[in-house]
């Protein structure tokens, strides 16, 4: 009886150790998953930390407001620094950027830390015939955001029908646009 009791105790201890190891592995896996989710949320929070930037990008079309004007937003200052009336030359330039979309912008942090964002309303909305945008269900665009980060090529931001942001690379130079806007980027 004593021998079988000791054997039973050893088996019990081994079972407790195996369960403990399994529990620790499962806890580590769950903590790792939560850590990744937390990192993702922190990344999003960093993207959304500037309420002015977010309100600038998500502003709705309000008739009779400044919405029909082109707005230049300084990321560094957190505010609109210039408004400009649109014209056919600017509209045509922006349409060429839309047609020149070459793919999605691939950086993790899509909004620039510094630089400028130019919001250009399109009147009438531009019909879109571009694979990259059509793939997201975008068939027309009523405004385009051109992001000018410091020390990097400009890229586009368009909002899909559910107002979700789509960041895109495009072919085209922005020198003419900046000239039409009478605006110079900080070097």
mmCIF file with all atom_site columns, C-alpha atoms in Angstrom:
data_model
loop_
_atom_site.group_PDB
_atom_site.id
_atom_site.type_symbol
_atom_site.label_atom_id
_atom_site.label_alt_id
_atom_site.label_comp_id
_atom_site.label_asym_id
_atom_site.label_entity_id
_atom_site.label_seq_id
_atom_site.pdbx_PDB_ins_code
_atom_site.Cartn_x
_atom_site.Cartn_y
_atom_site.Cartn_z
_atom_site.occupancy
_atom_site.B_iso_or_equiv
_atom_site.pdbx_formal_charge
_atom_site.auth_seq_id
_atom_site.auth_comp_id
_atom_site.auth_asym_id
_atom_site.auth_atom_id
_atom_site.pdbx_PDB_model_num
ATOM 1   C CA . UNK A 1 1   ? 0.000   0.000  0.000   1.00 0.00 ? 1   UNK A CA 1
ATOM 2   C CA . UNK A 1 2   ? 2.775   2.472  0.893   1.00 0.00 ? 2   UNK A CA 1
ATOM 3   C CA . UNK A 1 3   ? 4.538   1.927  -2.418  1.00 0.00 ? 3   UNK A CA 1
ATOM 4   C CA . UNK A 1 4   ? 1.372   2.496  -4.437  1.00 0.00 ? 4   UNK A CA 1
ATOM 5   C CA . UNK A 1 5   ? 0.637   5.645  -2.356  1.00 0.00 ? 5   UNK A CA 1
ATOM 6   C CA . UNK A 1 6   ? 4.078   7.086  -3.180  1.00 0.00 ? 6   UNK A CA 1
ATOM 7   C CA . UNK A 1 7   ? 3.611   6.201  -6.812  1.00 0.00 ? 7   UNK A CA 1
ATOM 8   C CA . UNK A 1 8   ? 0.222   7.906  -6.755  1.00 0.00 ? 8   UNK A CA 1
ATOM 9   C CA . UNK A 1 9   ? 1.799   11.004 -5.173  1.00 0.00 ? 9   UNK A CA 1
ATOM 10  C CA . UNK A 1 10  ? 4.497   11.112 -7.885  1.00 0.00 ? 10  UNK A CA 1
ATOM 11  C CA . UNK A 1 11  ? 1.884   10.779 -10.618 1.00 0.00 ? 11  UNK A CA 1
ATOM 12  C CA . UNK A 1 12  ? -0.163  13.534 -8.970  1.00 0.00 ? 12  UNK A CA 1
ATOM 13  C CA . UNK A 1 13  ? 2.906   15.837 -8.779  1.00 0.00 ? 13  UNK A CA 1
ATOM 14  C CA . UNK A 1 14  ? 3.756   15.138 -12.428 1.00 0.00 ? 14  UNK A CA 1
ATOM 15  C CA . UNK A 1 15  ? 0.181   15.926 -13.469 1.00 0.00 ? 15  UNK A CA 1
ATOM 16  C CA . UNK A 1 16  ? 0.246   19.169 -11.454 1.00 0.00 ? 16  UNK A CA 1
ATOM 17  C CA . UNK A 1 17  ? 3.584   20.143 -13.080 1.00 0.00 ? 17  UNK A CA 1
ATOM 18  C CA . UNK A 1 18  ? 2.303   19.396 -16.585 1.00 0.00 ? 18  UNK A CA 1
ATOM 19  C CA . UNK A 1 19  ? -0.885  21.384 -15.934 1.00 0.00 ? 19  UNK A CA 1
ATOM 20  C CA . UNK A 1 20  ? 1.172   24.247 -14.505 1.00 0.00 ? 20  UNK A CA 1
ATOM 21  C CA . UNK A 1 21  ? 3.463   24.292 -17.546 1.00 0.00 ? 21  UNK A CA 1
ATOM 22  C CA . UNK A 1 22  ? 0.434   24.197 -19.870 1.00 0.00 ? 22  UNK A CA 1
ATOM 23  C CA . UNK A 1 23  ? -1.213  27.013 -17.936 1.00 0.00 ? 23  UNK A CA 1
ATOM 24  C CA . UNK A 1 24  ? 1.969   29.126 -18.113 1.00 0.00 ? 24  UNK A CA 1
ATOM 25  C CA . UNK A 1 25  ? 2.317   28.531 -21.864 1.00 0.00 ? 25  UNK A CA 1
ATOM 26  C CA . UNK A 1 26  ? -1.326  29.478 -22.420 1.00 0.00 ? 26  UNK A CA 1
ATOM 27  C CA . UNK A 1 27  ? -0.937  32.596 -20.243 1.00 0.00 ? 27  UNK A CA 1
ATOM 28  C CA . UNK A 1 28  ? 2.175   33.619 -22.171 1.00 0.00 ? 28  UNK A CA 1
ATOM 29  C CA . UNK A 1 29  ? 0.340   33.175 -25.497 1.00 0.00 ? 29  UNK A CA 1
ATOM 30  C CA . UNK A 1 30  ? -2.631  35.251 -24.304 1.00 0.00 ? 30  UNK A CA 1
ATOM 31  C CA . UNK A 1 31  ? -0.350  37.969 -22.898 1.00 0.00 ? 31  UNK A CA 1
ATOM 32  C CA . UNK A 1 32  ? 1.533   38.051 -26.196 1.00 0.00 ? 32  UNK A CA 1
ATOM 33  C CA . UNK A 1 33  ? -1.744  38.446 -28.121 1.00 0.00 ? 33  UNK A CA 1
ATOM 34  C CA . UNK A 1 34  ? -2.904  41.201 -25.773 1.00 0.00 ? 34  UNK A CA 1
ATOM 35  C CA . UNK A 1 35  ? 0.453   42.912 -26.100 1.00 0.00 ? 35  UNK A CA 1
ATOM 36  C CA . UNK A 1 36  ? 0.130   42.921 -29.901 1.00 0.00 ? 36  UNK A CA 1
ATOM 37  C CA . UNK A 1 37  ? -3.407  44.322 -29.647 1.00 0.00 ? 37  UNK A CA 1
ATOM 38  C CA . UNK A 1 38  ? -2.197  46.991 -27.226 1.00 0.00 ? 38  UNK A CA 1
ATOM 39  C CA . UNK A 1 39  ? 0.634   47.938 -29.588 1.00 0.00 ? 39  UNK A CA 1
ATOM 40  C CA . UNK A 1 40  ? -1.890  48.187 -32.425 1.00 0.00 ? 40  UNK A CA 1
ATOM 41  C CA . UNK A 1 41  ? -4.182  50.392 -30.357 1.00 0.00 ? 41  UNK A CA 1
ATOM 42  C CA . UNK A 1 42  ? -1.258  52.599 -29.362 1.00 0.00 ? 42  UNK A CA 1
ATOM 43  C CA . UNK A 1 43  ? -0.302  52.951 -33.015 1.00 0.00 ? 43  UNK A CA 1
ATOM 44  C CA . UNK A 1 44  ? -3.855  53.998 -33.868 1.00 0.00 ? 44  UNK A CA 1
ATOM 45  C CA . UNK A 1 45  ? -3.936  56.381 -30.893 1.00 0.00 ? 45  UNK A CA 1
ATOM 46  C CA . UNK A 1 46  ? -0.728  58.005 -32.106 1.00 0.00 ? 46  UNK A CA 1
ATOM 47  C CA . UNK A 1 47  ? -2.328  58.401 -35.541 1.00 0.00 ? 47  UNK A CA 1
ATOM 48  C CA . UNK A 1 48  ? -5.406  59.996 -34.008 1.00 0.00 ? 48  UNK A CA 1
ATOM 49  C CA . UNK A 1 49  ? -3.767  62.095 -31.316 1.00 0.00 ? 49  UNK A CA 1
ATOM 50  C CA . UNK A 1 50  ? -4.228  65.360 -33.158 1.00 0.00 ? 50  UNK A CA 1
ATOM 51  C CA . UNK A 1 51  ? -7.946  66.113 -33.144 1.00 0.00 ? 51  UNK A CA 1
ATOM 52  C CA . UNK A 1 52  ? -7.473  69.029 -35.536 1.00 0.00 ? 52  UNK A CA 1
ATOM 53  C CA . UNK A 1 53  ? -5.926  66.766 -38.138 1.00 0.00 ? 53  UNK A CA 1
ATOM 54  C CA . UNK A 1 54  ? -8.715  64.224 -37.813 1.00 0.00 ? 54  UNK A CA 1
ATOM 55  C CA . UNK A 1 55  ? -11.457 66.843 -37.978 1.00 0.00 ? 55  UNK A CA 1
ATOM 56  C CA . UNK A 1 56  ? -9.742  68.367 -41.029 1.00 0.00 ? 56  UNK A CA 1
ATOM 57  C CA . UNK A 1 57  ? -9.753  65.034 -42.859 1.00 0.00 ? 57  UNK A CA 1
ATOM 58  C CA . UNK A 1 58  ? -13.252 63.960 -41.830 1.00 0.00 ? 58  UNK A CA 1
ATOM 59  C CA . UNK A 1 59  ? -15.064 67.283 -42.311 1.00 0.00 ? 59  UNK A CA 1
ATOM 60  C CA . UNK A 1 60  ? -18.342 66.762 -44.114 1.00 0.00 ? 60  UNK A CA 1
ATOM 61  C CA . UNK A 1 61  ? -19.448 68.699 -47.165 1.00 0.00 ? 61  UNK A CA 1
ATOM 62  C CA . UNK A 1 62  ? -21.336 71.649 -45.731 1.00 0.00 ? 62  UNK A CA 1
ATOM 63  C CA . UNK A 1 63  ? -22.943 73.869 -48.392 1.00 0.00 ? 63  UNK A CA 1
ATOM 64  C CA . UNK A 1 64  ? -22.166 77.558 -48.086 1.00 0.00 ? 64  UNK A CA 1
ATOM 65  C CA . UNK A 1 65  ? -19.090 76.964 -45.957 1.00 0.00 ? 65  UNK A CA 1
ATOM 66  C CA . UNK A 1 66  ? -15.398 77.125 -46.627 1.00 0.00 ? 66  UNK A CA 1
ATOM 67  C CA . UNK A 1 67  ? -15.657 73.512 -47.812 1.00 0.00 ? 67  UNK A CA 1
ATOM 68  C CA . UNK A 1 68  ? -15.687 74.532 -51.473 1.00 0.00 ? 68  UNK A CA 1
ATOM 69  C CA . UNK A 1 69  ? -12.273 76.114 -51.093 1.00 0.00 ? 69  UNK A CA 1
ATOM 70  C CA . UNK A 1 70  ? -8.941  74.362 -51.186 1.00 0.00 ? 70  UNK A CA 1
ATOM 71  C CA . UNK A 1 71  ? -7.466  74.188 -47.700 1.00 0.00 ? 71  UNK A CA 1
ATOM 72  C CA . UNK A 1 72  ? -3.831  73.821 -46.757 1.00 0.00 ? 72  UNK A CA 1
ATOM 73  C CA . UNK A 1 73  ? -3.348  72.250 -43.348 1.00 0.00 ? 73  UNK A CA 1
ATOM 74  C CA . UNK A 1 74  ? -0.014  72.471 -41.513 1.00 0.00 ? 74  UNK A CA 1
ATOM 75  C CA . UNK A 1 75  ? 0.577   69.267 -39.583 1.00 0.00 ? 75  UNK A CA 1
ATOM 76  C CA . UNK A 1 76  ? 3.223   71.038 -37.494 1.00 0.00 ? 76  UNK A CA 1
ATOM 77  C CA . UNK A 1 77  ? 0.879   73.869 -36.485 1.00 0.00 ? 77  UNK A CA 1
ATOM 78  C CA . UNK A 1 78  ? -2.246  71.705 -36.305 1.00 0.00 ? 78  UNK A CA 1
ATOM 79  C CA . UNK A 1 79  ? -4.395  74.142 -38.240 1.00 0.00 ? 79  UNK A CA 1
ATOM 80  C CA . UNK A 1 80  ? -5.466  75.358 -41.657 1.00 0.00 ? 80  UNK A CA 1
ATOM 81  C CA . UNK A 1 81  ? -2.981  77.986 -42.745 1.00 0.00 ? 81  UNK A CA 1
ATOM 82  C CA . UNK A 1 82  ? -4.370  78.947 -46.153 1.00 0.00 ? 82  UNK A CA 1
ATOM 83  C CA . UNK A 1 83  ? -7.569  78.777 -48.185 1.00 0.00 ? 83  UNK A CA 1
ATOM 84  C CA . UNK A 1 84  ? -7.593  79.143 -51.953 1.00 0.00 ? 84  UNK A CA 1
ATOM 85  C CA . UNK A 1 85  ? -10.378 79.259 -54.526 1.00 0.00 ? 85  UNK A CA 1
ATOM 86  C CA . UNK A 1 86  ? -10.305 76.313 -56.885 1.00 0.00 ? 86  UNK A CA 1
ATOM 87  C CA . UNK A 1 87  ? -10.071 76.668 -60.649 1.00 0.00 ? 87  UNK A CA 1
ATOM 88  C CA . UNK A 1 88  ? -10.155 74.365 -63.704 1.00 0.00 ? 88  UNK A CA 1
ATOM 89  C CA . UNK A 1 89  ? -6.346  74.111 -63.895 1.00 0.00 ? 89  UNK A CA 1
ATOM 90  C CA . UNK A 1 90  ? -6.137  72.863 -60.301 1.00 0.00 ? 90  UNK A CA 1
ATOM 91  C CA . UNK A 1 91  ? -9.046  70.470 -60.884 1.00 0.00 ? 91  UNK A CA 1
ATOM 92  C CA . UNK A 1 92  ? -7.338  69.031 -63.992 1.00 0.00 ? 92  UNK A CA 1
ATOM 93  C CA . UNK A 1 93  ? -4.043  68.634 -62.142 1.00 0.00 ? 93  UNK A CA 1
ATOM 94  C CA . UNK A 1 94  ? -5.710  66.723 -59.319 1.00 0.00 ? 94  UNK A CA 1
ATOM 95  C CA . UNK A 1 95  ? -7.642  64.546 -61.776 1.00 0.00 ? 95  UNK A CA 1
ATOM 96  C CA . UNK A 1 96  ? -4.316  63.544 -63.320 1.00 0.00 ? 96  UNK A CA 1
ATOM 97  C CA . UNK A 1 97  ? -3.093  62.438 -59.864 1.00 0.00 ? 97  UNK A CA 1
ATOM 98  C CA . UNK A 1 98  ? -6.228  60.316 -59.400 1.00 0.00 ? 98  UNK A CA 1
ATOM 99  C CA . UNK A 1 99  ? -5.725  58.704 -62.799 1.00 0.00 ? 99  UNK A CA 1
ATOM 100 C CA . UNK A 1 100 ? -2.049  58.222 -61.947 1.00 0.00 ? 100 UNK A CA 1
ATOM 101 C CA . UNK A 1 101 ? -2.605  56.169 -58.768 1.00 0.00 ? 101 UNK A CA 1
ATOM 102 C CA . UNK A 1 102 ? -0.041  53.357 -58.893 1.00 0.00 ? 102 UNK A CA 1
ATOM 103 C CA . UNK A 1 103 ? -0.797  51.469 -55.697 1.00 0.00 ? 103 UNK A CA 1
ATOM 104 C CA . UNK A 1 104 ? -1.353  51.714 -51.990 1.00 0.00 ? 104 UNK A CA 1
ATOM 105 C CA . UNK A 1 105 ? 0.929   53.709 -49.746 1.00 0.00 ? 105 UNK A CA 1
ATOM 106 C CA . UNK A 1 106 ? 2.847   51.162 -47.716 1.00 0.00 ? 106 UNK A CA 1
ATOM 107 C CA . UNK A 1 107 ? 4.024   52.904 -44.566 1.00 0.00 ? 107 UNK A CA 1
ATOM 108 C CA . UNK A 1 108 ? 2.687   51.894 -41.160 1.00 0.00 ? 108 UNK A CA 1
ATOM 109 C CA . UNK A 1 109 ? 2.258   55.489 -40.035 1.00 0.00 ? 109 UNK A CA 1
ATOM 110 C CA . UNK A 1 110 ? 0.175   56.918 -42.850 1.00 0.00 ? 110 UNK A CA 1
ATOM 111 C CA . UNK A 1 111 ? -0.310  60.459 -41.540 1.00 0.00 ? 111 UNK A CA 1
ATOM 112 C CA . UNK A 1 112 ? 2.905   62.476 -41.634 1.00 0.00 ? 112 UNK A CA 1
ATOM 113 C CA . UNK A 1 113 ? 4.535   63.675 -38.423 1.00 0.00 ? 113 UNK A CA 1
ATOM 114 C CA . UNK A 1 114 ? 5.222   67.019 -40.060 1.00 0.00 ? 114 UNK A CA 1
ATOM 115 C CA . UNK A 1 115 ? 4.543   68.744 -43.355 1.00 0.00 ? 115 UNK A CA 1
ATOM 116 C CA . UNK A 1 116 ? 1.290   69.697 -45.050 1.00 0.00 ? 116 UNK A CA 1
ATOM 117 C CA . UNK A 1 117 ? -1.994  68.221 -46.180 1.00 0.00 ? 117 UNK A CA 1
ATOM 118 C CA . UNK A 1 118 ? -3.891  69.923 -48.970 1.00 0.00 ? 118 UNK A CA 1
ATOM 119 C CA . UNK A 1 119 ? -7.608  69.199 -49.279 1.00 0.00 ? 119 UNK A CA 1
ATOM 120 C CA . UNK A 1 120 ? -8.957  69.808 -52.759 1.00 0.00 ? 120 UNK A CA 1
ATOM 121 C CA . UNK A 1 121 ? -12.714 69.539 -53.343 1.00 0.00 ? 121 UNK A CA 1
ATOM 122 C CA . UNK A 1 122 ? -13.731 68.301 -56.793 1.00 0.00 ? 122 UNK A CA 1
ATOM 123 C CA . UNK A 1 123 ? -16.797 69.923 -58.320 1.00 0.00 ? 123 UNK A CA 1
ATOM 124 C CA . UNK A 1 124 ? -18.397 68.038 -59.909 1.00 0.00 ? 124 UNK A CA 1
ATOM 125 C CA . UNK A 1 125 ? -17.173 64.798 -58.325 1.00 0.00 ? 125 UNK A CA 1
ATOM 126 C CA . UNK A 1 126 ? -14.601 63.031 -60.469 1.00 0.00 ? 126 UNK A CA 1
ATOM 127 C CA . UNK A 1 127 ? -15.530 59.658 -61.952 1.00 0.00 ? 127 UNK A CA 1
ATOM 128 C CA . UNK A 1 128 ? -12.797 57.171 -61.073 1.00 0.00 ? 128 UNK A CA 1
ATOM 129 C CA . UNK A 1 129 ? -11.485 54.597 -63.500 1.00 0.00 ? 129 UNK A CA 1
ATOM 130 C CA . UNK A 1 130 ? -8.454  53.308 -61.675 1.00 0.00 ? 130 UNK A CA 1
ATOM 131 C CA . UNK A 1 131 ? -7.942  49.704 -60.631 1.00 0.00 ? 131 UNK A CA 1
ATOM 132 C CA . UNK A 1 132 ? -6.494  50.549 -57.210 1.00 0.00 ? 132 UNK A CA 1
ATOM 133 C CA . UNK A 1 133 ? -9.396  52.792 -56.248 1.00 0.00 ? 133 UNK A CA 1
ATOM 134 C CA . UNK A 1 134 ? -12.142 50.774 -57.964 1.00 0.00 ? 134 UNK A CA 1
ATOM 135 C CA . UNK A 1 135 ? -10.946 47.726 -56.036 1.00 0.00 ? 135 UNK A CA 1
ATOM 136 C CA . UNK A 1 136 ? -12.070 49.543 -52.861 1.00 0.00 ? 136 UNK A CA 1
ATOM 137 C CA . UNK A 1 137 ? -15.450 50.355 -54.394 1.00 0.00 ? 137 UNK A CA 1
ATOM 138 C CA . UNK A 1 138 ? -14.499 53.963 -55.123 1.00 0.00 ? 138 UNK A CA 1
ATOM 139 C CA . UNK A 1 139 ? -16.203 55.019 -58.367 1.00 0.00 ? 139 UNK A CA 1
ATOM 140 C CA . UNK A 1 140 ? -16.264 58.773 -57.816 1.00 0.00 ? 140 UNK A CA 1
ATOM 141 C CA . UNK A 1 141 ? -14.412 61.214 -55.600 1.00 0.00 ? 141 UNK A CA 1
ATOM 142 C CA . UNK A 1 142 ? -15.616 64.583 -54.354 1.00 0.00 ? 142 UNK A CA 1
ATOM 143 C CA . UNK A 1 143 ? -12.387 65.525 -52.551 1.00 0.00 ? 143 UNK A CA 1
ATOM 144 C CA . UNK A 1 144 ? -8.735  64.521 -52.505 1.00 0.00 ? 144 UNK A CA 1
ATOM 145 C CA . UNK A 1 145 ? -6.105  65.052 -49.854 1.00 0.00 ? 145 UNK A CA 1
ATOM 146 C CA . UNK A 1 146 ? -2.524  65.416 -50.999 1.00 0.00 ? 146 UNK A CA 1
ATOM 147 C CA . UNK A 1 147 ? -0.081  64.719 -48.196 1.00 0.00 ? 147 UNK A CA 1
ATOM 148 C CA . UNK A 1 148 ? 3.306   66.400 -48.305 1.00 0.00 ? 148 UNK A CA 1
ATOM 149 C CA . UNK A 1 149 ? 5.412   64.832 -45.555 1.00 0.00 ? 149 UNK A CA 1
ATOM 150 C CA . UNK A 1 150 ? 8.816   66.272 -44.801 1.00 0.00 ? 150 UNK A CA 1
ATOM 151 C CA . UNK A 1 151 ? 11.596  64.595 -46.787 1.00 0.00 ? 151 UNK A CA 1
ATOM 152 C CA . UNK A 1 152 ? 9.306   62.196 -48.640 1.00 0.00 ? 152 UNK A CA 1
ATOM 153 C CA . UNK A 1 153 ? 7.340   62.078 -51.892 1.00 0.00 ? 153 UNK A CA 1
ATOM 154 C CA . UNK A 1 154 ? 3.746   63.305 -51.711 1.00 0.00 ? 154 UNK A CA 1
ATOM 155 C CA . UNK A 1 155 ? 0.916   60.783 -51.725 1.00 0.00 ? 155 UNK A CA 1
ATOM 156 C CA . UNK A 1 156 ? -2.884  60.844 -51.832 1.00 0.00 ? 156 UNK A CA 1
ATOM 157 C CA . UNK A 1 157 ? -5.605  60.195 -49.312 1.00 0.00 ? 157 UNK A CA 1
ATOM 158 C CA . UNK A 1 158 ? -9.108  59.466 -50.563 1.00 0.00 ? 158 UNK A CA 1
ATOM 159 C CA . UNK A 1 159 ? -12.101 58.378 -48.528 1.00 0.00 ? 159 UNK A CA 1
ATOM 160 C CA . UNK A 1 160 ? -14.236 55.465 -49.639 1.00 0.00 ? 160 UNK A CA 1
ATOM 161 C CA . UNK A 1 161 ? -18.048 55.458 -49.472 1.00 0.00 ? 161 UNK A CA 1
ATOM 162 C CA . UNK A 1 162 ? -17.888 54.644 -45.746 1.00 0.00 ? 162 UNK A CA 1
ATOM 163 C CA . UNK A 1 163 ? -15.372 57.490 -45.155 1.00 0.00 ? 163 UNK A CA 1
ATOM 164 C CA . UNK A 1 164 ? -12.524 55.043 -44.550 1.00 0.00 ? 164 UNK A CA 1
ATOM 165 C CA . UNK A 1 165 ? -9.122  56.395 -45.584 1.00 0.00 ? 165 UNK A CA 1
ATOM 166 C CA . UNK A 1 166 ? -7.255  54.911 -48.551 1.00 0.00 ? 166 UNK A CA 1
ATOM 167 C CA . UNK A 1 167 ? -3.658  56.119 -48.908 1.00 0.00 ? 167 UNK A CA 1
ATOM 168 C CA . UNK A 1 168 ? -2.207  55.877 -52.432 1.00 0.00 ? 168 UNK A CA 1
ATOM 169 C CA . UNK A 1 169 ? 1.002   56.497 -54.308 1.00 0.00 ? 169 UNK A CA 1
ATOM 170 C CA . UNK A 1 170 ? 0.637   58.310 -57.618 1.00 0.00 ? 170 UNK A CA 1
ATOM 171 C CA . UNK A 1 171 ? 2.644   59.297 -60.657 1.00 0.00 ? 171 UNK A CA 1
ATOM 172 C CA . UNK A 1 172 ? 2.926   62.991 -61.270 1.00 0.00 ? 172 UNK A CA 1
ATOM 173 C CA . UNK A 1 173 ? 4.759   66.054 -60.110 1.00 0.00 ? 173 UNK A CA 1
ATOM 174 C CA . UNK A 1 174 ? 3.151   68.511 -57.750 1.00 0.00 ? 174 UNK A CA 1
ATOM 175 C CA . UNK A 1 175 ? 5.169   71.573 -58.793 1.00 0.00 ? 175 UNK A CA 1
ATOM 176 C CA . UNK A 1 176 ? 2.371   72.951 -61.001 1.00 0.00 ? 176 UNK A CA 1
ATOM 177 C CA . UNK A 1 177 ? -0.213  72.445 -58.289 1.00 0.00 ? 177 UNK A CA 1
ATOM 178 C CA . UNK A 1 178 ? 1.902   74.286 -55.731 1.00 0.00 ? 178 UNK A CA 1
ATOM 179 C CA . UNK A 1 179 ? 2.445   77.077 -58.261 1.00 0.00 ? 179 UNK A CA 1
ATOM 180 C CA . UNK A 1 180 ? -1.325  77.344 -58.900 1.00 0.00 ? 180 UNK A CA 1
ATOM 181 C CA . UNK A 1 181 ? -1.858  77.506 -55.136 1.00 0.00 ? 181 UNK A CA 1
ATOM 182 C CA . UNK A 1 182 ? 0.903   80.081 -54.727 1.00 0.00 ? 182 UNK A CA 1
ATOM 183 C CA . UNK A 1 183 ? 2.343   77.931 -51.973 1.00 0.00 ? 183 UNK A CA 1
ATOM 184 C CA . UNK A 1 184 ? 5.878   76.824 -51.209 1.00 0.00 ? 184 UNK A CA 1
ATOM 185 C CA . UNK A 1 185 ? 6.806   73.879 -49.044 1.00 0.00 ? 185 UNK A CA 1
ATOM 186 C CA . UNK A 1 186 ? 9.312   74.395 -46.239 1.00 0.00 ? 186 UNK A CA 1
ATOM 187 C CA . UNK A 1 187 ? 12.644  72.944 -47.221 1.00 0.00 ? 187 UNK A CA 1
#
